[in-house]
Short mmCIF file of C-alpha atoms in Angstrom, two decimals:
data_model
loop_
_atom_site.label_atom_id
_atom_site.label_comp_id
_atom_site.label_asym_id
_atom_site.label_seq_id
_atom_site.Cartn_x
_atom_site.Cartn_y
_atom_site.Cartn_z
CA MET A 1 0.00 0.00 0.00
CA LEU A 2 1.07 3.55 -0.69
CA THR A 3 1.96 5.14 2.65
CA ARG A 4 1.70 8.75 3.77
CA GLU A 5 5.47 8.90 4.14
CA ARG A 6 6.08 7.76 0.57
CA ALA A 7 3.40 10.16 -0.70
CA ALA A 8 5.11 13.03 1.13
CA ASP A 9 8.39 12.11 -0.56
CA ILE A 10 6.69 12.02 -3.98
CA TYR A 11 5.14 15.42 -3.30
CA ASP A 12 8.57 16.87 -2.44
CA ARG A 13 9.92 15.52 -5.73
CA ILE A 14 6.99 17.03 -7.64
CA LYS A 15 7.59 20.47 -6.10
CA LYS A 16 11.12 20.47 -7.47
CA PHE A 17 9.78 20.11 -11.01
CA SER A 18 7.28 22.97 -10.71
CA SER A 19 7.63 26.71 -11.22
CA ALA A 20 3.94 27.40 -10.46
CA ASP A 21 2.70 29.90 -7.89
CA GLU A 22 0.93 27.07 -6.08
CA VAL A 23 0.98 23.27 -6.34
CA GLU A 24 -1.54 20.72 -5.07
CA VAL A 25 -1.21 16.94 -5.34
CA LEU A 26 -4.00 14.43 -4.78
CA PHE A 27 -3.20 10.77 -4.16
CA SER A 28 -5.74 7.98 -4.58
CA GLY A 29 -5.89 4.27 -5.24
CA GLY A 30 -5.29 0.96 -3.56
CA ARG A 31 -6.01 -2.74 -3.92
CA PHE A 32 -9.34 -3.94 -5.28
CA ALA A 33 -10.49 -7.54 -5.71
CA LEU A 34 -13.73 -8.98 -7.04
CA THR A 35 -15.27 -12.43 -7.22
CA ARG A 36 -18.27 -12.61 -9.55
CA PHE A 37 -20.71 -15.50 -9.78
CA ALA A 38 -23.69 -16.44 -11.97
CA ASN A 39 -25.66 -19.62 -12.68
CA ASN A 40 -24.51 -20.91 -9.28
CA THR A 41 -20.84 -20.82 -10.38
CA ILE A 42 -17.92 -18.44 -9.91
CA HIS A 43 -16.98 -17.20 -13.36
CA GLN A 44 -14.61 -14.31 -12.65
CA ASN A 45 -11.97 -13.38 -10.13
CA VAL A 46 -9.96 -10.19 -10.63
CA GLU A 47 -7.54 -8.22 -8.50
CA GLU A 48 -5.60 -5.04 -9.16
CA GLU A 49 -3.48 -2.53 -7.32
CA ASN A 50 -3.10 0.95 -8.77
CA TYR A 51 -2.41 4.46 -7.50
CA THR A 52 -2.79 7.81 -9.23
CA ILE A 53 -1.30 11.24 -8.68
CA SER A 54 -3.31 14.29 -9.73
CA VAL A 55 -1.31 17.52 -9.90
CA ARG A 56 -2.98 20.94 -9.91
CA THR A 57 -0.89 24.02 -10.59
CA VAL A 58 -1.78 27.71 -10.42
CA PHE A 59 -0.33 30.69 -12.31
CA ALA A 60 -1.86 34.10 -11.53
CA GLY A 61 -5.42 32.81 -11.11
CA CYS A 62 -5.17 30.22 -13.90
CA THR A 63 -5.36 26.60 -12.83
CA ALA A 64 -5.42 23.13 -14.39
CA ARG A 65 -4.90 19.53 -13.40
CA ALA A 66 -3.10 16.52 -14.89
CA THR A 67 -3.03 12.93 -13.68
CA THR A 68 -0.63 9.99 -13.89
CA ASN A 69 0.08 6.61 -12.33
CA LYS A 70 3.79 6.80 -13.22
CA PHE A 71 5.82 7.57 -10.09
CA ASP A 72 9.33 7.56 -11.56
CA GLU A 73 11.20 10.80 -12.24
CA ASP A 74 10.16 10.95 -15.88
CA GLY A 75 6.52 10.32 -15.01
CA LEU A 76 6.47 12.99 -12.29
CA GLY A 77 8.21 15.48 -14.53
CA ARG A 78 5.75 14.89 -17.36
CA VAL A 79 2.63 15.25 -15.19
CA VAL A 80 3.89 18.56 -13.76
CA GLU A 81 4.76 19.77 -17.26
CA SER A 82 1.27 18.80 -18.51
CA SER A 83 -0.50 20.53 -15.62
CA GLU A 84 1.51 23.72 -16.05
CA ALA A 85 1.07 23.79 -19.82
CA LEU A 86 -2.69 23.46 -19.41
CA ALA A 87 -2.83 26.09 -16.65
CA LYS A 88 -0.95 28.65 -18.70
CA VAL A 89 -3.50 28.60 -21.53
CA GLN A 90 -6.53 28.96 -19.24
CA HIS A 91 -8.41 32.20 -18.67
CA PRO A 92 -7.90 33.62 -15.17
CA ASP A 93 -10.67 32.55 -12.78
CA PRO A 94 -11.76 35.58 -10.73
CA ASP A 95 -13.35 33.28 -8.13
CA LEU A 96 -10.27 31.10 -7.61
CA LEU A 97 -9.01 31.32 -4.01
CA PRO A 98 -5.50 30.65 -2.75
CA MET A 99 -5.07 27.05 -1.66
CA PRO A 100 -5.97 26.51 2.02
CA ASN A 101 -3.29 26.11 4.64
CA SER A 102 -3.48 23.58 7.46
CA GLN A 103 -5.13 26.01 9.87
CA GLU A 104 -7.91 26.96 7.45
CA ALA A 105 -8.45 23.35 6.39
CA ALA A 106 -8.92 22.31 10.02
CA GLY A 107 -11.71 24.87 10.39
CA ALA A 108 -9.84 27.26 12.68
CA GLY A 109 -11.77 30.50 13.14
CA GLU A 110 -15.02 28.96 11.85
CA PRO A 111 -18.06 28.42 14.06
CA PRO A 112 -19.00 24.89 12.92
CA VAL A 113 -21.07 22.35 14.78
CA ALA A 114 -18.75 20.94 17.45
CA PRO A 115 -16.23 18.73 15.62
CA ARG A 116 -16.18 15.04 16.37
CA THR A 117 -13.50 12.48 15.67
CA THR A 118 -13.97 10.35 12.58
CA PRO A 119 -13.66 6.68 13.59
CA SER A 120 -11.08 4.42 11.98
CA ARG A 121 -12.32 2.94 8.73
CA HIS A 122 -9.43 0.55 8.16
CA PHE A 123 -9.94 -3.00 9.43
CA ALA A 124 -7.23 -5.64 9.26
CA GLU A 125 -9.71 -8.48 8.73
CA THR A 126 -11.21 -6.74 5.70
CA ALA A 127 -7.76 -5.93 4.28
CA ALA A 128 -6.81 -9.60 4.66
CA ILE A 129 -9.71 -10.99 2.59
CA THR A 130 -8.34 -13.58 0.15
CA PRO A 131 -9.76 -15.11 -3.05
CA GLN A 132 -10.20 -18.32 -1.06
CA LEU A 133 -12.35 -16.58 1.56
CA ARG A 134 -14.50 -14.99 -1.14
CA ALA A 135 -14.85 -18.34 -2.91
CA GLU A 136 -15.86 -20.12 0.30
CA SER A 137 -18.45 -17.41 0.96
CA VAL A 138 -19.87 -17.74 -2.55
CA LYS A 139 -20.07 -21.51 -2.03
CA LYS A 140 -22.35 -20.92 0.96
CA ILE A 141 -24.52 -18.52 -1.06
CA VAL A 142 -24.78 -21.08 -3.87
CA GLY A 143 -25.67 -23.71 -1.27
CA VAL A 144 -28.68 -21.64 -0.20
CA ALA A 145 -29.76 -21.26 -3.83
CA GLU A 146 -29.43 -24.96 -4.63
CA LYS A 147 -31.28 -25.96 -1.47
CA ARG A 148 -34.21 -23.76 -2.56
CA ARG A 149 -33.91 -24.81 -6.24
CA LEU A 150 -33.00 -21.29 -7.29
CA THR A 151 -30.23 -19.78 -9.40
CA THR A 152 -27.99 -17.13 -7.88
CA ALA A 153 -25.75 -14.39 -9.25
CA GLY A 154 -23.82 -11.55 -7.70
CA ILE A 155 -20.49 -10.25 -6.49
CA PHE A 156 -18.25 -10.29 -3.43
CA SER A 157 -15.62 -7.54 -3.56
CA SER A 158 -13.02 -6.24 -1.16
CA SER A 159 -10.70 -3.25 -1.21
CA GLU A 160 -8.07 -1.33 0.73
CA SER A 161 -7.72 2.27 -0.42
CA VAL A 162 -5.98 5.56 0.32
CA GLU A 163 -6.79 9.22 -0.26
CA GLY A 164 -4.36 12.05 0.36
CA ILE A 165 -3.73 15.68 -0.39
CA PHE A 166 -0.60 17.87 -0.11
CA ASN A 167 -0.22 21.48 -1.18
CA SER A 168 2.42 24.18 -1.28
CA ARG A 169 0.85 26.07 1.66
CA GLY A 170 1.76 23.29 4.06
CA LEU A 171 -1.48 21.30 4.01
CA SER A 172 -1.29 17.52 4.22
CA ASN A 173 -4.15 15.11 4.90
CA TRP A 174 -4.29 11.33 4.59
CA HIS A 175 -7.04 8.70 4.86
CA THR A 176 -7.01 4.90 4.59
CA GLN A 177 -10.06 2.68 4.37
CA THR A 178 -11.14 -0.87 3.76
CA LEU A 179 -14.45 -1.98 2.26
CA ALA A 180 -16.19 -5.31 1.72
CA GLU A 181 -19.31 -5.47 -0.47
CA VAL A 182 -21.72 -8.27 -1.32
CA SER A 183 -24.63 -8.25 -3.77
CA ILE A 184 -26.86 -11.34 -4.12
CA THR A 185 -29.67 -11.97 -6.59
CA MET A 186 -31.74 -15.14 -6.34
CA LEU A 187 -33.71 -16.15 -9.46
CA GLY A 188 -36.74 -18.37 -9.79
CA ALA A 189 -38.68 -19.22 -12.93
CA ASP A 190 -40.77 -16.02 -12.79
CA SER A 191 -39.46 -14.20 -9.72
CA SER A 192 -36.35 -12.85 -8.05
CA GLY A 193 -35.03 -11.64 -4.71
CA TRP A 194 -32.11 -9.38 -3.90
CA GLN A 195 -29.90 -8.16 -1.06
CA LYS A 196 -26.85 -5.91 -1.03
CA SER A 197 -24.64 -4.57 1.74
CA ASN A 198 -21.19 -3.16 2.32
CA SER A 199 -19.06 -2.05 5.24
CA PRO A 200 -15.47 -1.10 6.03
CA ASP A 201 -15.63 -3.93 8.58
CA LEU A 202 -16.21 -7.41 7.13
CA THR A 203 -17.67 -8.64 10.42
CA ASN A 204 -20.69 -6.39 9.85
CA LEU A 205 -21.75 -8.48 6.84
CA ASP A 206 -23.80 -11.65 7.37
CA LEU A 207 -23.61 -13.22 3.91
CA LEU A 208 -25.59 -16.33 4.82
CA CYS A 209 -28.44 -14.26 6.25
CA MET A 210 -28.44 -12.06 3.13
CA ALA A 211 -28.63 -15.14 0.91
CA GLU A 212 -31.52 -16.58 2.91
CA ILE A 213 -33.48 -13.31 2.72
CA ALA A 214 -32.89 -12.97 -1.04
CA ALA A 215 -33.94 -16.60 -1.57
CA GLN A 216 -37.11 -16.21 0.48
CA LYS A 217 -38.06 -13.11 -1.49
CA ALA A 218 -37.65 -15.03 -4.75
CA LEU A 219 -39.85 -17.85 -3.47
CA ASP A 220 -42.50 -15.59 -1.95
CA SER A 221 -42.82 -13.49 -5.12
CA SER A 222 -43.27 -16.45 -7.49
CA HIS A 223 -46.31 -16.50 -9.77
CA PRO A 224 -46.85 -12.72 -9.38
CA VAL A 225 -50.31 -11.29 -9.90
CA GLU A 226 -51.04 -8.00 -11.65
CA LEU A 227 -52.43 -5.14 -9.57
CA PRO A 228 -53.81 -1.94 -11.09
CA ALA A 229 -51.58 1.12 -11.01
CA GLY A 230 -52.55 4.09 -8.84
CA LYS A 231 -51.77 5.76 -5.55
CA CYS A 232 -51.34 3.44 -2.60
CA THR A 233 -49.48 2.88 0.64
CA VAL A 234 -45.97 1.53 0.13
CA ILE A 235 -43.32 0.25 2.48
CA LEU A 236 -39.88 0.95 1.05
CA GLU A 237 -37.11 -1.20 2.49
CA PRO A 238 -33.93 0.82 3.25
CA SER A 239 -32.25 0.12 -0.11
CA ALA A 240 -35.34 1.30 -1.97
CA ALA A 241 -35.62 4.41 0.19
CA LEU A 242 -31.93 5.18 -0.38
CA ASP A 243 -32.06 4.94 -4.15
CA ILE A 244 -35.01 7.29 -4.53
CA VAL A 245 -34.11 9.96 -1.93
CA GLY A 246 -30.52 10.05 -3.20
CA PHE A 247 -31.71 12.05 -6.20
CA MET A 248 -32.31 15.16 -4.10
CA PHE A 249 -28.93 15.55 -2.41
CA TRP A 250 -27.12 16.98 -5.43
CA ASP A 251 -29.36 20.00 -4.81
CA TYR A 252 -28.03 20.57 -1.27
CA SER A 253 -25.21 22.57 -2.81
CA GLY A 254 -24.37 26.25 -2.68
CA MET A 255 -23.38 26.22 -6.34
CA ALA A 256 -26.71 24.61 -7.26
CA ILE A 257 -28.44 27.54 -5.51
CA LEU A 258 -26.24 30.09 -7.31
CA ASP A 259 -26.96 28.40 -10.64
CA GLN A 260 -30.69 28.25 -9.75
CA ARG A 261 -30.83 24.54 -10.56
CA SER A 262 -31.67 23.38 -7.03
CA PHE A 263 -35.19 22.51 -5.91
CA LEU A 264 -34.26 24.25 -2.64
CA THR A 265 -34.09 27.67 -4.34
CA GLY A 266 -36.42 29.91 -2.31
CA ARG A 267 -37.21 27.08 0.11
CA ILE A 268 -34.34 27.18 2.62
CA GLY A 269 -35.75 27.91 6.06
CA THR A 270 -39.20 26.62 5.13
CA LYS A 271 -40.96 23.40 6.12
CA ILE A 272 -41.37 21.23 3.02
CA PHE A 273 -41.28 17.73 4.55
CA ASP A 274 -43.03 16.00 7.45
CA GLU A 275 -41.89 16.85 10.97
CA ASN A 276 -40.48 13.34 11.32
CA ILE A 277 -37.83 14.04 8.66
CA THR A 278 -34.45 15.11 10.07
CA VAL A 279 -31.32 14.63 7.97
CA TRP A 280 -27.66 15.34 8.71
CA ASP A 281 -24.51 15.12 6.70
CA ASP A 282 -22.16 13.47 9.20
CA VAL A 283 -18.86 11.92 8.17
CA THR A 284 -18.22 10.98 11.83
CA HIS A 285 -21.27 8.73 12.10
CA PRO A 286 -20.18 5.18 13.04
CA LEU A 287 -22.14 3.66 10.14
CA GLN A 288 -20.71 6.04 7.54
CA SER A 289 -17.55 5.69 5.46
CA GLY A 290 -15.23 7.88 3.45
CA SER A 291 -12.62 10.55 3.97
CA PRO A 292 -12.89 13.22 6.71
CA PHE A 293 -11.66 15.91 4.28
CA ASP A 294 -12.87 17.17 0.90
CA GLY A 295 -11.24 17.66 -2.50
CA GLU A 296 -9.32 20.73 -1.30
CA GLY A 297 -8.30 19.14 2.01
CA MET A 298 -10.91 20.98 4.11
CA ARG A 299 -12.28 19.14 7.15
CA ARG A 300 -15.82 17.90 6.53
CA GLN A 301 -18.19 19.46 9.03
CA SER A 302 -21.18 17.57 10.44
CA LEU A 303 -24.25 19.62 9.54
CA PRO A 304 -28.04 19.52 9.84
CA LEU A 305 -29.56 19.62 6.36
CA VAL A 306 -33.18 19.17 7.46
CA GLU A 307 -34.63 19.51 10.96
CA ASN A 308 -38.21 18.39 11.62
CA GLY A 309 -39.10 18.91 7.97
CA VAL A 310 -37.47 22.36 7.69
CA VAL A 311 -34.61 22.77 5.21
CA LYS A 312 -31.83 24.29 7.32
CA ARG A 313 -28.88 24.74 4.97
CA VAL A 314 -26.80 23.51 2.07
CA VAL A 315 -23.10 22.66 1.91
CA TYR A 316 -20.27 24.76 0.49
CA ALA A 317 -16.87 24.48 -1.06
CA ARG A 318 -14.57 27.39 -0.27
CA GLY A 319 -15.05 29.19 -3.57
CA THR A 320 -18.83 28.73 -3.55
CA ALA A 321 -19.09 30.17 -0.04
CA ALA A 322 -17.11 33.24 -1.08
CA ARG A 323 -19.38 33.77 -4.10
CA MET A 324 -22.54 33.23 -2.06
CA LYS A 325 -21.61 35.93 0.47
CA THR A 326 -21.73 38.58 -2.26
CA SER A 327 -24.71 37.16 -4.18
CA GLU A 328 -28.39 38.10 -4.18
CA PHE A 329 -29.13 34.88 -2.27
CA ALA A 330 -26.82 35.64 0.67
CA ASP A 331 -29.59 36.48 3.14
CA LYS A 332 -31.88 33.64 2.03
CA VAL A 333 -29.78 30.52 2.43
CA GLY A 334 -28.95 30.26 6.12
CA PRO A 335 -25.34 30.00 7.35
CA VAL A 336 -22.74 30.57 4.63
CA GLY A 337 -19.16 29.37 4.92
CA PRO A 338 -16.90 26.53 3.77
CA THR A 339 -18.23 23.24 5.12
CA GLY A 340 -15.69 20.81 3.68
CA HIS A 341 -17.85 19.31 0.94
CA GLY A 342 -16.05 20.51 -2.20
CA PHE A 343 -14.86 18.38 -5.08
CA PRO A 344 -11.28 18.64 -6.40
CA LEU A 345 -10.72 21.79 -8.45
CA PRO A 346 -11.36 22.65 -11.21
CA ASN A 347 -14.89 21.30 -11.41
CA GLU A 348 -18.35 22.40 -12.54
CA MET A 349 -20.39 20.85 -9.71
CA GLY A 350 -19.01 22.63 -6.66
CA GLU A 351 -19.97 20.46 -3.71
CA MET A 352 -22.36 17.86 -2.35
CA PRO A 353 -23.16 16.13 0.97
CA LEU A 354 -21.77 12.61 0.73
CA ASN A 355 -22.36 11.29 4.27
CA VAL A 356 -26.13 11.51 4.52
CA VAL A 357 -27.70 10.25 7.76
CA PHE A 358 -31.43 10.16 8.48
CA VAL A 359 -32.04 10.65 12.20
CA ALA A 360 -34.22 8.08 13.94
CA THR A 361 -37.73 9.08 14.93
CA GLN A 362 -38.86 8.87 18.55
CA ASN A 363 -40.95 5.77 17.87
CA PRO A 364 -39.26 3.74 15.13
CA GLN A 365 -41.02 0.66 13.80
CA THR A 366 -39.68 -2.49 12.27
CA VAL A 367 -40.73 -3.42 8.75
CA ASP A 368 -42.85 -6.21 10.24
CA GLU A 369 -44.66 -3.67 12.44
CA MET A 370 -45.27 -1.44 9.41
CA ILE A 371 -46.71 -4.40 7.54
CA ALA A 372 -48.92 -5.36 10.49
CA SER A 373 -50.47 -1.87 10.55
CA THR A 374 -51.19 -1.80 6.80
CA GLU A 375 -54.65 -2.75 5.59
CA ARG A 376 -53.62 -2.76 1.94
CA GLY A 377 -50.36 -1.74 0.36
CA VAL A 378 -47.19 -2.78 -1.45
CA LEU A 379 -43.85 -3.86 0.02
CA VAL A 380 -40.88 -2.83 -2.16
CA THR A 381 -37.44 -4.44 -1.89
CA ARG A 382 -35.59 -2.15 -4.30
CA LEU A 383 -35.97 0.39 -7.09
CA TRP A 384 -34.02 0.84 -10.31
CA TYR A 385 -33.73 2.80 -13.55
CA ILE A 386 -34.59 6.01 -11.71
CA ARG A 387 -34.52 9.24 -13.70
CA GLU A 388 -35.49 12.84 -12.94
CA VAL A 389 -38.65 14.21 -14.59
CA ASP A 390 -39.16 17.62 -12.92
CA PRO A 391 -36.13 19.17 -11.19
CA TYR A 392 -37.99 21.78 -9.10
CA GLU A 393 -40.76 19.56 -7.76
CA LYS A 394 -38.17 16.75 -7.67
CA ILE A 395 -40.37 14.31 -9.54
CA VAL A 396 -38.54 11.10 -10.42
CA THR A 397 -39.59 8.02 -12.33
CA GLY A 398 -38.37 4.45 -12.05
CA MET A 399 -39.43 0.86 -11.42
CA THR A 400 -39.61 -1.71 -8.66
CA ARG A 401 -37.77 -5.03 -8.94
CA ASP A 402 -36.49 -8.16 -7.19
CA GLY A 403 -39.26 -8.58 -4.65
CA THR A 404 -42.51 -6.59 -4.84
CA PHE A 405 -45.37 -7.83 -2.67
CA LEU A 406 -49.05 -7.25 -1.93
CA ILE A 407 -49.91 -6.47 1.71
CA GLU A 408 -53.46 -7.16 2.86
CA ASN A 409 -54.87 -7.04 6.39
CA GLY A 410 -51.45 -6.69 7.97
CA ARG A 411 -49.79 -9.59 6.13
CA VAL A 412 -47.66 -10.08 3.03
CA ARG A 413 -49.93 -12.10 0.78
CA ARG A 414 -48.07 -12.72 -2.48
CA GLY A 415 -45.79 -11.35 -5.14
CA VAL A 416 -47.07 -8.80 -7.64
CA ARG A 417 -45.85 -7.67 -11.03
CA ASN A 418 -43.53 -4.71 -10.86
CA PHE A 419 -44.64 -1.10 -11.18
CA ARG A 420 -43.36 2.09 -12.77
CA PHE A 421 -43.71 5.15 -10.55
CA ASN A 422 -43.75 8.93 -11.02
CA GLN A 423 -43.21 10.46 -7.63
CA SER A 424 -42.36 13.88 -6.20
CA LEU A 425 -39.76 13.48 -3.46
CA ILE A 426 -41.20 16.54 -1.73
CA HIS A 427 -44.64 14.92 -1.57
CA MET A 428 -43.16 11.54 -0.67
CA LEU A 429 -41.25 12.91 2.34
CA SER A 430 -44.41 14.75 3.39
CA ASN A 431 -46.37 11.49 3.48
CA VAL A 432 -44.14 9.32 5.67
CA GLU A 433 -46.27 7.52 8.25
CA ALA A 434 -43.53 5.48 9.91
CA MET A 435 -39.80 4.80 9.74
CA SER A 436 -37.49 2.11 11.06
CA VAL A 437 -34.17 2.59 12.83
CA PRO A 438 -31.81 3.97 10.14
CA LEU A 439 -29.27 1.47 8.79
CA ARG A 440 -26.22 1.69 6.57
CA SER A 441 -27.73 0.80 3.21
CA SER A 442 -26.57 0.18 -0.34
CA GLY A 443 -28.38 0.36 -3.66
CA GLU A 444 -27.57 0.70 -7.33
CA GLU A 445 -28.82 4.20 -8.22
CA SER A 446 -27.33 6.30 -5.41
CA PHE A 447 -24.45 6.44 -2.94
CA ASP A 448 -24.47 4.64 0.42
CA MET A 449 -26.38 6.35 3.22
CA VAL A 450 -27.73 5.70 6.69
CA VAL A 451 -31.47 5.50 5.98
CA PRO A 452 -34.58 3.86 7.45
CA ALA A 453 -37.30 1.79 5.86
CA MET A 454 -40.27 4.08 5.19
CA LYS A 455 -44.03 3.59 5.18
CA ILE A 456 -45.52 6.17 2.79
CA HIS A 457 -49.10 6.87 1.80
CA ASP A 458 -50.25 7.99 -1.66
CA PHE A 459 -47.16 6.74 -3.47
CA ASN A 460 -47.85 7.17 -7.18
CA PHE A 461 -47.58 4.02 -9.30
CA THR A 462 -48.37 4.86 -12.93
CA GLU A 463 -47.92 1.64 -14.89
CA VAL A 464 -47.65 -2.12 -14.44
CA THR A 465 -44.79 -4.04 -16.04
CA LYS A 466 -44.98 -7.49 -17.61
CA PHE A 467 -42.55 -9.11 -15.17
#
C-alpha cells in the first residue's frame, strides 16, 4: 500500500519540477479484488493494485490539473509539465481562491457544529480478505440457492484504499479505508429476490443471512399477480428508500443555488417535509464511510440539512461560499461558509453532501410492524432505472424489482408484477407515516447512506410491467 510517508516524498519531488505559484497533489488508489458468480458458479476473479497522482498548478489565477500513475522521475516530470502547460493557456478565474493552509483546512476560526473524531475505517480483517475466503463465501450462497432450487448471481468484492492531499501552503491530509461489499440476486422461474450490503468492517456483513433473505423473497414473489396502477401505501425497504431519496442531495449545494438549478431555491428555512424528517450530513457517524476531508483538504463538518421537515442549509466548497456571500441569495440561504464538501478543483459541480444520515424518529417501527399496521399496500425491496422528470418539484420516475409484494390485512400475501412510478420526493417525504431505525444501506442508483425503511401513503404508481 502507498503510505503517507512515501506520498510526502513524492510530493517533495513534484515540487522540485514545478515553477507554479501554487501546487496541489491528490493521491488515490489501492487494492481492489472482485469475485463474480452467476448460474450458481464463480466465473470471474480479478484483483488489481493501482495508484494515481493528480497535480494541480496555479499561475496568476489560472489553474489546471493533470493525472498519472507513473511515479518515476520521468513520469512525475511529465505530469507537472502537462499541468503547467494546461494552466498557462486557461483564462484567469476571478473566483479562484489561494489554496488553504493547514489552519484553514482544520476549520480554525469557523463556528461549525462541534467537531467530532472520525472513527477508523481501516480493518485488518477486511484488508486480509483472500480469493479463497470470497470463494468459500460464494459456495455458501450457492448452497442456499441450490437448497431452494434457485439460481444465484452476484459479487463479493473487497478493497483497501488511500486518499491524500498535499499542497504548497503546508497542508497535508491522509485517509485509509477498507471496504467489503456483497450483492446477491436469487432467481426463480418467474421471480427474483435481492440483497446488497457493504461495510469497512467485514464482520458487519452476514452473507448467509443475506442469501436466505434474497432466496425467500424469490420464493415468496413467485407467480406474481397483476395489480392496477394508482396511488397506494408503500413500504420501502432501506435500499429502496436510499435509491429514490438520493436524487435530491445533489441539490443541497451552494453552487446549485447560485446556478438556480436546485429545488431548494427559495425554500431554505421553510418546512417542506413531514416533521419526522431530520437529515444530517455526518462523516463521523459510526455507520458512515469515506474521507474526513474534501477535495481541497478541508475538514468535513457535520451539519443539519433538514430539521423536523425544515430545510436548514446547504453545503459549500470554499469558492462557492465566497461567491454566495456577495450574491443576491446571501440572506436567504442560512449560514454561509466553507463546510468541507467541495470536489477537487477545477470542477463544474461545486460540492455535495456525501455522508447523509437520516435521524431516527422517537418511535421507530420495524418493517414487520409497518406491515402489520397496513390494511392494503405494497412492500418494495428495491428500485431501479430512476430518472429525474421535474427538477424543481423533484419528480422522479423508475421501477420496482427483485421482490414486490401485496400487503393485505397486515400480512404479506403474495408477489405482484412490478410497477413504474412517477413520484415527487417533496410529496413523498411529506407522506411518511412510519420509519425504522436507520441502517447503513446500499443500492444501485445512489451512494451509500444511513437510511430507514419508510411507510408512505399515496405513493404514485403509474404503470404495471410485464414481469
